[in-house]
Amino acid sequence: MNLKMAPSGTTRTKRYRRFNSRALAIPRFCIQRMMLKPLVWSLTSVRVQSESDVNKMPLPFIVVANHASHLDTPLVIGALPRRLSRYLAAGAAADYFFEVRWRKWLTSLVFNTFPVDRTGNRSHSGVSRELLRRGVPLLIFPEGGRSASGRIGSFKPGAAALAITCDVPCLPVAIVGAHEAMPRGKNWPVRGRPPIVVSIGSPVRAEPDETAGAFTQRLAEEIRRLHARSDSSGDSNSRVVRGDQMTAVKHMKWWGWGDEGVSFEYRNKPEFAPFVQKAVGLDVTTPPVPPLSFDELEVPAPRIGEQLQEQLTDILGAEHVHTDKMSRVVHTLGKGIRDLLRIRSSDLNRCPDVVVYPADEEQVRLVVEAAVEADAVVIPFGGGSNISGSLEPPPEEQRVVISLDLGRMNQVLEIDENSGLARIQAGAQGPDLERALAARGWTIGHFPDSFAHSTLGGWIATRSSGMQSDKYGDIADIVRGLRLVRSGGTVALRPLPSTSTGPSIREMILGSEGRLGVITEATVNVHRIPPVRKVLAYLFPSWDAGLAAMREISESDASPSVTRVSDAPETAFSFATRTASKGLKSASTKALTKVLTMRGWDLDQLCLSFIGYEGSESHVKYEKKLVKRIVSKHGGMYIGEGPGALYDQKKFDTPYIRDFLLDRGAAADVSETAAPWSKLRHLYDTTMAAAHSAYDDLGVRGWIMCHLSHSYHSGACLYFTFAFVHGDEPLKQYDHVKSAIQQAFIDAGGTLSHHHAVGVEHAPWLTDDISEEGVSLMRGLFESADPRRNFNPDKIIPRS
Ligand SMILES: Cc1cc2nc3c(=O)[nH]c(=O)nc-3n(C[C@H](O)[C@H](O)[C@H](O)COP(=O)(O)OP(=O)(O)OC[C@H]3O[C@@H](n4cnc5c(N)ncnc54)[C@H](O)[C@@H]3O)c2cc1C
């Protein structure tokens, strides 16, 4: 048959019949589900995670996935529910799979393959379109072939163009670990059941008028995001870095936030560049100046003596004792703007001399004993995400500094289902523990913005708060029991719902930032995963209206998981980070604008609010009704699920903006506080005025915006984000603005920080916050617990 000839009607029907033939679907199902899936799943350790309810996926659709291994097709098929995989047709290279008769027959039988032209020969053009027209869902790997390195390559626009032409959604899927399990050139997985994650995103449709190029880029971004998240969200296995890195535990970029290869993209957000130009006078289209290269970084040589190094090696094994430059650099600082500015200018005063990775509490105890005996300094390390200078060794420290990384201690040890308690090792990062809990139907409900890269031990040591704290509480409420290894012994606090055993030792350890010892595990409250979880969006005509509504919601019978309202500047920022809206979306934006204008709202004063609901269907319905009444009473209006769902999906990606701005000469950071309801508005005004006056002192056009989050009976947290284009002395300029903001908090009746701890950054305001006598009590605690200052010295209370 001449393939280039258009097939006649009957030939055409015959040619496509096999793709949705019920008769062929039965043997295919048997092969896929009874042979292939058990085989792949037994030779590797596969975890499937999904951000959306794929059962609701309309047919047909196109699965787009990254491609690095022959395992990918069975993995995707095995990960999807039967309704979606039954007729799923996998794209296969026409020049390879369709040239040889037996190969064509076999792959068609097993994977329902259809030919994809890679060679420029368009002999199969139109096949995929016709399949979609006939309702057959497709699997396409837009890279056009398997990646040799395992890294995601560039995407060809075919899949996106097809989705646009046929008006079908794409389902993005990231496959993590398949390359390591069975790279190109291998036909059988490596031994030891290597970990693989199949991460399924939410369906994505092309916007009206979106070009294939732009849609391709959006899909690629989404797959990279899913990939990065799964890569950092694994269990003990998936946190293990494969290949070329030196440590067995995964860390963030040494120079910035999050995963290497993931960054903020502004080009698909048309309002972002003009917004930034107006806000701080920065042209984001000017070419970025990337941070210096790692080789250029000047790092002081390690000072550890042979004897201590040998002792540590004896305890942990040589592979868990690191003195290389990269290990020491990533354990030196946190991720505050000060840390980022310093690392970008190679301003590292003192790095840890050695990084150790204990496997269990006994090894922690032995390391602590050896360190204290050698009068060394021990700095516990969780995810390295703090922003208050909580990790940095004192610049003048002459003793050996040991960074004790808990990354290998990341297991959920036990769930007491009767009590709703889980015992978890301190080094478990957010995704580690949530996934392990979710597998048994539970959640801890603690989701700080840094969730993907911070640990249970770090949360406890900094008194962290997650965005669903209104329902689940702050970490201080969540932690019921814990174990802390200190010099000479282990503090063991049993999990108790409440107790009256004198001043609370548990409370003393909460927020101790490593100064009292090393937290090795904690027993925390966990909750059944609620059947319904929604974040809905509302608009208020003014900040006052928004604040008043949040207060009333917190007092009402509704108990939402999230109560959040942004001031007008932050609302404008949120709108500026939207992706291009065209067609229906833009029409609904226009309609909304019209309604608001007709209502007499000042569009520059709009305040966007998100309220989160969790629970049974009827409970959520009841809460929504109560909230709606309060919102209306304060002149606000409901604007739908869309913005809330988007916020929920993108909330962990926002931190990447900081590095994007730093690359372009602007510094952005956050400061947050909590105060009683009666003081919030005054605190807000005082802080805004202080920041703008600080900008005036510097002669820069600065930006500051705020949202209310974390509501309590008596007050709430106000969270400020500020940014400006810095000059030659960025740290000095930053200090000036940051100090003005912090002082305003204290002056207006707020605390120095609601959930970012003290570290060294907030220490100057400690006396104002808790009084001279309060500081004296705390100093007494640290001095008696650690007289030789072996544990993370100078944090919270600097040496006097
Ligand atoms: C972009 C961004 C967003 C953030 N969002 C939030 C947020 O929403 N909510 C929030 O609460 N925080 C937030 N933070 C701050 C930070 O993530 C928290 O302070 C977090 O709790 C730190 O955890 P970690 O595991 O990264 O700890 P690290 O940064 O590694 O350590 C922090 C401190 O805790 C000590 N420590 C760590 N582990 C232990 C242990 N096992 N035993 C004893 N001491 C220990 C360290 O010595 C150090 O003093 C954010 C930070 C960034 C950069």
PDB file of N, CA and C and ligand atoms in Angstrom, residues 252 257 333-336 378-391 404 406 426-429 446-451 453-467 484 512-515 517-521 654-656 658 669-670 710 719 755-757 759 792 795, ligand 1:
ATOM      1  N   MET A 252      18.383  21.585  48.142  1.00  0.00           N
ATOM      2  CA  MET A 252      17.996  22.619  47.175  1.00  0.00           C
ATOM      3  C   MET A 252      19.246  23.131  46.458  1.00  0.00           C
ATOM      4  N   TRP A 257      16.412  29.062  45.628  1.00  0.00           N
ATOM      5  CA  TRP A 257      15.315  28.249  46.138  1.00  0.00           C
ATOM      6  C   TRP A 257      15.044  27.034  45.241  1.00  0.00           C
ATOM      7  N   LEU A 333      23.992  28.120  54.995  1.00  0.00           N
ATOM      8  CA  LEU A 333      22.995  29.173  55.145  1.00  0.00           C
ATOM      9  C   LEU A 333      21.595  28.630  54.910  1.00  0.00           C
ATOM     10  N   GLY A 334      20.608  29.463  55.213  1.00  0.00           N
ATOM     11  CA  GLY A 334      19.226  29.132  54.885  1.00  0.00           C
ATOM     12  C   GLY A 334      18.867  29.759  53.554  1.00  0.00           C
ATOM     13  N   LYS A 335      17.597  30.168  53.416  1.00  0.00           N
ATOM     14  CA  LYS A 335      17.145  30.715  52.131  1.00  0.00           C
ATOM     15  C   LYS A 335      16.503  32.089  52.278  1.00  0.00           C
ATOM     16  N   GLY A 336      16.937  32.842  53.283  1.00  0.00           N
ATOM     17  CA  GLY A 336      16.482  34.232  53.384  1.00  0.00           C
ATOM     18  C   GLY A 336      17.159  35.056  52.310  1.00  0.00           C
ATOM     19  N   VAL A 378      27.616  21.576  67.176  1.00  0.00           N
ATOM     20  CA  VAL A 378      26.692  20.761  66.369  1.00  0.00           C
ATOM     21  C   VAL A 378      25.531  21.650  65.913  1.00  0.00           C
ATOM     22  N   ILE A 379      25.312  21.696  64.603  1.00  0.00           N
ATOM     23  CA  ILE A 379      24.166  22.455  64.089  1.00  0.00           C
ATOM     24  C   ILE A 379      23.230  21.484  63.372  1.00  0.00           C
ATOM     25  N   PRO A 380      22.064  21.214  63.976  1.00  0.00           N
ATOM     26  CA  PRO A 380      21.121  20.316  63.291  1.00  0.00           C
ATOM     27  C   PRO A 380      20.646  20.970  61.997  1.00  0.00           C
ATOM     28  N   PHE A 381      20.492  20.166  60.950  1.00  0.00           N
ATOM     29  CA  PHE A 381      20.069  20.673  59.636  1.00  0.00           C
ATOM     30  C   PHE A 381      18.869  19.869  59.174  1.00  0.00           C
ATOM     31  N   GLY A 382      17.776  20.572  58.827  1.00  0.00           N
ATOM     32  CA  GLY A 382      16.581  19.898  58.313  1.00  0.00           C
ATOM     33  C   GLY A 382      16.562  19.984  56.799  1.00  0.00           C
ATOM     34  N   GLY A 383      15.833  20.994  56.282  1.00  0.00           N
ATOM     35  CA  GLY A 383      15.813  21.190  54.831  1.00  0.00           C
ATOM     36  C   GLY A 383      16.625  22.408  54.415  1.00  0.00           C
ATOM     37  N   GLY A 384      17.080  23.191  55.385  1.00  0.00           N
ATOM     38  CA  GLY A 384      17.858  24.397  55.063  1.00  0.00           C
ATOM     39  C   GLY A 384      16.996  25.513  54.503  1.00  0.00           C
ATOM     40  N   SER A 385      15.704  25.547  54.873  1.00  0.00           N
ATOM     41  CA  SER A 385      14.796  26.523  54.252  1.00  0.00           C
ATOM     42  C   SER A 385      14.521  27.737  55.137  1.00  0.00           C
ATOM     43  N   ASN A 386      15.112  27.771  56.337  1.00  0.00           N
ATOM     44  CA  ASN A 386      14.777  28.888  57.239  1.00  0.00           C
ATOM     45  C   ASN A 386      15.207  30.217  56.642  1.00  0.00           C
ATOM     46  N   ILE A 387      14.552  31.280  57.092  1.00  0.00           N
ATOM     47  CA  ILE A 387      14.897  32.594  56.534  1.00  0.00           C
ATOM     48  C   ILE A 387      15.287  33.587  57.633  1.00  0.00           C
ATOM     49  N   SER A 388      15.709  33.063  58.780  1.00  0.00           N
ATOM     50  CA  SER A 388      16.072  33.965  59.880  1.00  0.00           C
ATOM     51  C   SER A 388      17.520  33.801  60.315  1.00  0.00           C
ATOM     52  N   GLY A 389      18.328  33.216  59.479  1.00  0.00           N
ATOM     53  CA  GLY A 389      19.744  33.037  59.850  1.00  0.00           C
ATOM     54  C   GLY A 389      19.895  32.015  60.957  1.00  0.00           C
ATOM     55  N   SER A 390      19.091  30.961  60.933  1.00  0.00           N
ATOM     56  CA  SER A 390      19.091  29.989  62.037  1.00  0.00           C
ATOM     57  C   SER A 390      20.168  28.916  61.907  1.00  0.00           C
ATOM     58  N   LEU A 391      20.843  28.870  60.785  1.00  0.00           N
ATOM     59  CA  LEU A 391      21.788  27.769  60.564  1.00  0.00           C
ATOM     60  C   LEU A 391      23.253  28.199  60.571  1.00  0.00           C
ATOM     61  N   LEU A 404      24.713  18.580  61.279  1.00  0.00           N
ATOM     62  CA  LEU A 404      24.128  17.241  61.436  1.00  0.00           C
ATOM     63  C   LEU A 404      22.831  17.201  60.626  1.00  0.00           C
ATOM     64  N   LEU A 406      19.604  15.628  59.057  1.00  0.00           N
ATOM     65  CA  LEU A 406      18.718  14.509  59.442  1.00  0.00           C
ATOM     66  C   LEU A 406      18.048  13.860  58.241  1.00  0.00           C
ATOM     67  N   ALA A 426      12.440  13.010  62.425  1.00  0.00           N
ATOM     68  CA  ALA A 426      12.532  14.474  62.292  1.00  0.00           C
ATOM     69  C   ALA A 426      12.998  14.942  60.919  1.00  0.00           C
ATOM     70  N   GLY A 427      13.706  14.089  60.188  1.00  0.00           N
ATOM     71  CA  GLY A 427      14.246  14.530  58.896  1.00  0.00           C
ATOM     72  C   GLY A 427      13.270  14.368  57.739  1.00  0.00           C
ATOM     73  N   ALA A 428      12.038  13.939  58.043  1.00  0.00           N
ATOM     74  CA  ALA A 428      11.062  13.749  56.946  1.00  0.00           C
ATOM     75  C   ALA A 428      10.656  15.101  56.394  1.00  0.00           C
ATOM     76  N   GLN A 429      10.802  15.275  55.084  1.00  0.00           N
ATOM     77  CA  GLN A 429      10.331  16.504  54.460  1.00  0.00           C
ATOM     78  C   GLN A 429       8.819  16.400  54.263  1.00  0.00           C
ATOM     79  N   HIS A 446      -0.184  20.094  57.759  1.00  0.00           N
ATOM     80  CA  HIS A 446       0.765  21.211  57.928  1.00  0.00           C
ATOM     81  C   HIS A 446       1.409  21.511  56.573  1.00  0.00           C
ATOM     82  N   PHE A 447       1.038  22.635  55.985  1.00  0.00           N
ATOM     83  CA  PHE A 447       1.532  22.953  54.646  1.00  0.00           C
ATOM     84  C   PHE A 447       2.119  24.359  54.571  1.00  0.00           C
ATOM     85  N   PRO A 448       3.334  24.535  55.115  1.00  0.00           N
ATOM     86  CA  PRO A 448       3.973  25.843  54.930  1.00  0.00           C
ATOM     87  C   PRO A 448       4.315  26.040  53.452  1.00  0.00           C
ATOM     88  N   ASP A 449       4.538  27.282  53.031  1.00  0.00           N
ATOM     89  CA  ASP A 449       4.902  27.516  51.619  1.00  0.00           C
ATOM     90  C   ASP A 449       6.188  26.766  51.262  1.00  0.00           C
ATOM     91  N   SER A 450       6.991  26.491  52.266  1.00  0.00           N
ATOM     92  CA  SER A 450       8.263  25.794  52.039  1.00  0.00           C
ATOM     93  C   SER A 450       8.114  24.280  52.150  1.00  0.00           C
ATOM     94  N   PHE A 451       6.883  23.808  52.192  1.00  0.00           N
ATOM     95  CA  PHE A 451       6.534  22.403  52.414  1.00  0.00           C
ATOM     96  C   PHE A 451       7.454  21.413  51.671  1.00  0.00           C
ATOM     97  N   HIS A 453      10.410  21.489  50.780  1.00  0.00           N
ATOM     98  CA  HIS A 453      11.841  21.418  51.101  1.00  0.00           C
ATOM     99  C   HIS A 453      12.143  21.573  52.582  1.00  0.00           C
ATOM    100  N   SER A 454      11.146  21.512  53.436  1.00  0.00           N
ATOM    101  CA  SER A 454      11.439  21.654  54.867  1.00  0.00           C
ATOM    102  C   SER A 454      11.015  20.381  55.598  1.00  0.00           C
ATOM    103  N   THR A 455      11.503  20.246  56.840  1.00  0.00           N
ATOM    104  CA  THR A 455      11.329  18.968  57.545  1.00  0.00           C
ATOM    105  C   THR A 455      10.526  19.137  58.835  1.00  0.00           C
ATOM    106  N   LEU A 456      10.062  18.001  59.311  1.00  0.00           N
ATOM    107  CA  LEU A 456       9.314  18.018  60.578  1.00  0.00           C
ATOM    108  C   LEU A 456      10.179  18.617  61.701  1.00  0.00           C
ATOM    109  N   GLY A 457      11.448  18.180  61.785  1.00  0.00           N
ATOM    110  CA  GLY A 457      12.336  18.694  62.841  1.00  0.00           C
ATOM    111  C   GLY A 457      12.527  20.200  62.717  1.00  0.00           C
ATOM    112  N   GLY A 458      12.686  20.670  61.473  1.00  0.00           N
ATOM    113  CA  GLY A 458      12.853  22.105  61.232  1.00  0.00           C
ATOM    114  C   GLY A 458      11.590  22.866  61.617  1.00  0.00           C
ATOM    115  N   TRP A 459      10.425  22.300  61.289  1.00  0.00           N
ATOM    116  CA  TRP A 459       9.157  22.979  61.636  1.00  0.00           C
ATOM    117  C   TRP A 459       9.070  23.168  63.157  1.00  0.00           C
ATOM    118  N   ILE A 460       9.438  22.083  63.882  1.00  0.00           N
ATOM    119  CA  ILE A 460       9.323  22.153  65.344  1.00  0.00           C
ATOM    120  C   ILE A 460      10.333  23.165  65.891  1.00  0.00           C
ATOM    121  N   ALA A 461      11.548  23.094  65.364  1.00  0.00           N
ATOM    122  CA  ALA A 461      12.621  23.942  65.893  1.00  0.00           C
ATOM    123  C   ALA A 461      12.424  25.413  65.554  1.00  0.00           C
ATOM    124  N   THR A 462      11.517  25.723  64.610  1.00  0.00           N
ATOM    125  CA  THR A 462      11.273  27.130  64.266  1.00  0.00           C
ATOM    126  C   THR A 462       9.830  27.564  64.560  1.00  0.00           C
ATOM    127  N   ARG A 463       9.053  26.712  65.165  1.00  0.00           N
ATOM    128  CA  ARG A 463       7.627  27.004  65.455  1.00  0.00           C
ATOM    129  C   ARG A 463       6.884  27.406  64.186  1.00  0.00           C
ATOM    130  N   SER A 464       6.916  26.528  63.239  1.00  0.00           N
ATOM    131  CA  SER A 464       6.365  26.818  61.920  1.00  0.00           C
ATOM    132  C   SER A 464       4.829  26.846  61.914  1.00  0.00           C
ATOM    133  N   SER A 465       4.303  27.459  60.879  1.00  0.00           N
ATOM    134  CA  SER A 465       2.850  27.477  60.700  1.00  0.00           C
ATOM    135  C   SER A 465       2.536  27.206  59.228  1.00  0.00           C
ATOM    136  N   GLY A 466       1.564  26.362  58.983  1.00  0.00           N
ATOM    137  CA  GLY A 466       1.204  26.034  57.596  1.00  0.00           C
ATOM    138  C   GLY A 466      -0.029  26.800  57.168  1.00  0.00           C
ATOM    139  N   MET A 467      -0.294  26.777  55.849  1.00  0.00           N
ATOM    140  CA  MET A 467      -1.392  27.620  55.376  1.00  0.00           C
ATOM    141  C   MET A 467      -2.778  27.105  55.789  1.00  0.00           C
ATOM    142  N   LEU A 484      14.419  14.340  72.002  1.00  0.00           N
ATOM    143  CA  LEU A 484      15.497  15.279  71.720  1.00  0.00           C
ATOM    144  C   LEU A 484      16.787  14.752  72.336  1.00  0.00           C
ATOM    145  N   SER A 512      13.277  26.009  69.541  1.00  0.00           N
ATOM    146  CA  SER A 512      14.614  26.099  70.160  1.00  0.00           C
ATOM    147  C   SER A 512      15.734  26.199  69.135  1.00  0.00           C
ATOM    148  N   GLU A 513      15.441  26.054  67.854  1.00  0.00           N
ATOM    149  CA  GLU A 513      16.401  26.263  66.762  1.00  0.00           C
ATOM    150  C   GLU A 513      17.732  25.525  66.989  1.00  0.00           C
ATOM    151  N   GLY A 514      17.644  24.324  67.482  1.00  0.00           N
ATOM    152  CA  GLY A 514      18.848  23.508  67.636  1.00  0.00           C
ATOM    153  C   GLY A 514      19.668  23.842  68.867  1.00  0.00           C
ATOM    154  N   ARG A 515      19.241  24.819  69.665  1.00  0.00           N
ATOM    155  CA  ARG A 515      20.071  25.242  70.793  1.00  0.00           C
ATOM    156  C   ARG A 515      19.981  24.288  71.979  1.00  0.00           C
ATOM    157  N   GLY A 517      19.499  20.848  71.532  1.00  0.00           N
ATOM    158  CA  GLY A 517      19.873  19.504  71.118  1.00  0.00           C
ATOM    159  C   GLY A 517      19.228  19.162  69.785  1.00  0.00           C
ATOM    160  N   VAL A 518      19.230  17.859  69.479  1.00  0.00           N
ATOM    161  CA  VAL A 518      18.746  17.417  68.170  1.00  0.00           C
ATOM    162  C   VAL A 518      17.421  16.672  68.332  1.00  0.00           C
ATOM    163  N   ILE A 519      16.378  17.177  67.706  1.00  0.00           N
ATOM    164  CA  ILE A 519      15.086  16.483  67.732  1.00  0.00           C
ATOM    165  C   ILE A 519      15.214  15.303  66.758  1.00  0.00           C
ATOM    166  N   THR A 520      14.932  14.118  67.232  1.00  0.00           N
ATOM    167  CA  THR A 520      15.098  12.952  66.356  1.00  0.00           C
ATOM    168  C   THR A 520      13.767  12.445  65.809  1.00  0.00           C
ATOM    169  N   GLU A 521      12.706  12.664  66.573  1.00  0.00           N
ATOM    170  CA  GLU A 521      11.384  12.248  66.092  1.00  0.00           C
ATOM    171  C   GLU A 521      10.306  12.988  66.857  1.00  0.00           C
ATOM    172  N   THR A 654       5.651  29.966  44.029  1.00  0.00           N
ATOM    173  CA  THR A 654       5.914  31.403  44.163  1.00  0.00           C
ATOM    174  C   THR A 654       7.344  31.716  44.618  1.00  0.00           C
ATOM    175  N   PRO A 655       7.944  30.933  45.543  1.00  0.00           N
ATOM    176  CA  PRO A 655       9.278  31.312  46.013  1.00  0.00           C
ATOM    177  C   PRO A 655      10.328  31.446  44.901  1.00  0.00           C
ATOM    178  N   TYR A 656      10.073  30.841  43.750  1.00  0.00           N
ATOM    179  CA  TYR A 656      11.068  30.934  42.672  1.00  0.00           C
ATOM    180  C   TYR A 656      11.175  32.359  42.125  1.00  0.00           C
ATOM    181  N   ARG A 658      11.730  35.025  43.717  1.00  0.00           N
ATOM    182  CA  ARG A 658      12.826  35.759  44.376  1.00  0.00           C
ATOM    183  C   ARG A 658      14.136  35.649  43.601  1.00  0.00           C
ATOM    184  N   ASP A 669      11.772  40.130  49.742  1.00  0.00           N
ATOM    185  CA  ASP A 669      11.710  39.222  50.893  1.00  0.00           C
ATOM    186  C   ASP A 669      10.409  39.439  51.667  1.00  0.00           C
ATOM    187  N   VAL A 670      10.274  38.705  52.763  1.00  0.00           N
ATOM    188  CA  VAL A 670       9.023  38.760  53.515  1.00  0.00           C
ATOM    189  C   VAL A 670       9.307  39.027  54.990  1.00  0.00           C
ATOM    190  N   HIS A 710      -3.674  32.856  58.653  1.00  0.00           N
ATOM    191  CA  HIS A 710      -3.610  32.275  59.994  1.00  0.00           C
ATOM    192  C   HIS A 710      -4.441  33.068  61.008  1.00  0.00           C
ATOM    193  N   TYR A 719       1.196  39.217  56.822  1.00  0.00           N
ATOM    194  CA  TYR A 719       2.393  38.734  56.109  1.00  0.00           C
ATOM    195  C   TYR A 719       2.735  39.753  55.017  1.00  0.00           C
ATOM    196  N   HIS A 755       5.853  33.104  62.433  1.00  0.00           N
ATOM    197  CA  HIS A 755       6.243  31.713  62.169  1.00  0.00           C
ATOM    198  C   HIS A 755       7.620  31.550  61.519  1.00  0.00           C
ATOM    199  N   HIS A 756       8.433  32.589  61.500  1.00  0.00           N
ATOM    200  CA  HIS A 756       9.763  32.442  60.891  1.00  0.00           C
ATOM    201  C   HIS A 756      10.881  32.383  61.929  1.00  0.00           C
ATOM    202  N   ALA A 757      10.521  32.282  63.198  1.00  0.00           N
ATOM    203  CA  ALA A 757      11.499  32.104  64.273  1.00  0.00           C
ATOM    204  C   ALA A 757      12.373  33.344  64.489  1.00  0.00           C
ATOM    205  N   GLY A 759      16.238  33.168  65.046  1.00  0.00           N
ATOM    206  CA  GLY A 759      17.539  33.048  64.376  1.00  0.00           C
ATOM    207  C   GLY A 759      18.485  34.140  64.826  1.00  0.00           C
ATOM    208  N   ASN A 792      24.317  24.803  68.220  1.00  0.00           N
ATOM    209  CA  ASN A 792      23.931  25.956  67.392  1.00  0.00           C
ATOM    210  C   ASN A 792      24.041  27.290  68.133  1.00  0.00           C
ATOM    211  N   LYS A 795      22.166  31.578  68.314  1.00  0.00           N
ATOM    212  CA  LYS A 795      20.863  31.789  67.697  1.00  0.00           C
ATOM    213  C   LYS A 795      19.871  32.185  68.806  1.00  0.00           C
TER     214      LYS A 795
HETATM  215  C1  LIG B   1      10.142  30.518  50.310  1.00  0.00           C
HETATM  216  C2  LIG B   1       9.937  30.200  51.741  1.00  0.00           C
HETATM  217  C3  LIG B   1       8.651  30.012  52.221  1.00  0.00           C
HETATM  218  C4  LIG B   1       8.463  29.731  53.571  1.00  0.00           C
HETATM  219  N1  LIG B   1       7.202  29.540  54.028  1.00  0.00           N
HETATM  220  C5  LIG B   1       7.002  29.237  55.324  1.00  0.00           C
HETATM  221  C6  LIG B   1       5.686  29.028  55.827  1.00  0.00           C
HETATM  222  O1  LIG B   1       4.702  29.113  55.105  1.00  0.00           O
HETATM  223  N2  LIG B   1       5.561  28.726  57.135  1.00  0.00           N
HETATM  224  C7  LIG B   1       6.632  28.597  57.960  1.00  0.00           C
HETATM  225  O2  LIG B   1       6.453  28.291  59.118  1.00  0.00           O
HETATM  226  N3  LIG B   1       7.876  28.811  57.515  1.00  0.00           N
HETATM  227  C8  LIG B   1       8.091  29.118  56.223  1.00  0.00           C
HETATM  228  N4  LIG B   1       9.361  29.318  55.759  1.00  0.00           N
HETATM  229  C9  LIG B   1      10.494  29.229  56.686  1.00  0.00           C
HETATM  230  C10 LIG B   1      11.088  27.814  56.834  1.00  0.00           C
HETATM  231  O3  LIG B   1      10.671  26.981  55.804  1.00  0.00           O
HETATM  232  C11 LIG B   1      10.720  27.249  58.180  1.00  0.00           C
HETATM  233  O4  LIG B   1      11.417  27.959  59.148  1.00  0.00           O
HETATM  234  C12 LIG B   1      10.970  25.750  58.342  1.00  0.00           C
HETATM  235  O5  LIG B   1      10.312  25.336  59.492  1.00  0.00           O
HETATM  236  C13 LIG B   1      12.426  25.371  58.424  1.00  0.00           C
HETATM  237  O6  LIG B   1      12.508  23.969  58.326  1.00  0.00           O
HETATM  238  P1  LIG B   1      13.802  23.257  57.741  1.00  0.00           P
HETATM  239  O7  LIG B   1      13.577  21.799  57.847  1.00  0.00           O
HETATM  240  O8  LIG B   1      14.130  23.794  56.429  1.00  0.00           O
HETATM  241  O9  LIG B   1      14.864  23.704  58.834  1.00  0.00           O
HETATM  242  P2  LIG B   1      16.331  24.291  58.645  1.00  0.00           P
HETATM  243  O10 LIG B   1      16.282  25.524  57.854  1.00  0.00           O
HETATM  244  O11 LIG B   1      17.236  23.222  58.206  1.00  0.00           O
HETATM  245  O12 LIG B   1      16.660  24.644  60.158  1.00  0.00           O
HETATM  246  C14 LIG B   1      15.996  25.677  60.837  1.00  0.00           C
HETATM  247  C15 LIG B   1      16.412  25.686  62.297  1.00  0.00           C
HETATM  248  O13 LIG B   1      15.908  24.520  62.926  1.00  0.00           O
HETATM  249  C16 LIG B   1      16.973  23.759  63.477  1.00  0.00           C
HETATM  250  N5  LIG B   1      16.658  22.352  63.259  1.00  0.00           N
HETATM  251  C17 LIG B   1      16.329  21.757  62.088  1.00  0.00           C
HETATM  252  N6  LIG B   1      16.085  20.455  62.295  1.00  0.00           N
HETATM  253  C18 LIG B   1      16.259  20.230  63.594  1.00  0.00           C
HETATM  254  C19 LIG B   1      16.185  19.070  64.433  1.00  0.00           C
HETATM  255  N7  LIG B   1      15.845  17.884  63.939  1.00  0.00           N
HETATM  256  N8  LIG B   1      16.458  19.204  65.749  1.00  0.00           N
HETATM  257  C20 LIG B   1      16.787  20.399  66.270  1.00  0.00           C
HETATM  258  N9  LIG B   1      16.884  21.512  65.548  1.00  0.00           N
HETATM  259  C21 LIG B   1      16.620  21.426  64.227  1.00  0.00           C
HETATM  260  C22 LIG B   1      18.216  24.204  62.731  1.00  0.00           C
HETATM  261  O14 LIG B   1      19.383  24.015  63.503  1.00  0.00           O
HETATM  262  C23 LIG B   1      17.912  25.664  62.505  1.00  0.00           C
HETATM  263  O15 LIG B   1      18.206  26.399  63.657  1.00  0.00           O
HETATM  264  C24 LIG B   1       9.581  29.623  54.439  1.00  0.00           C
HETATM  265  C25 LIG B   1      10.863  29.803  53.925  1.00  0.00           C
HETATM  266  C26 LIG B   1      11.047  30.094  52.588  1.00  0.00           C
HETATM  267  C27 LIG B   1      12.418  30.295  52.067  1.00  0.00           C
END
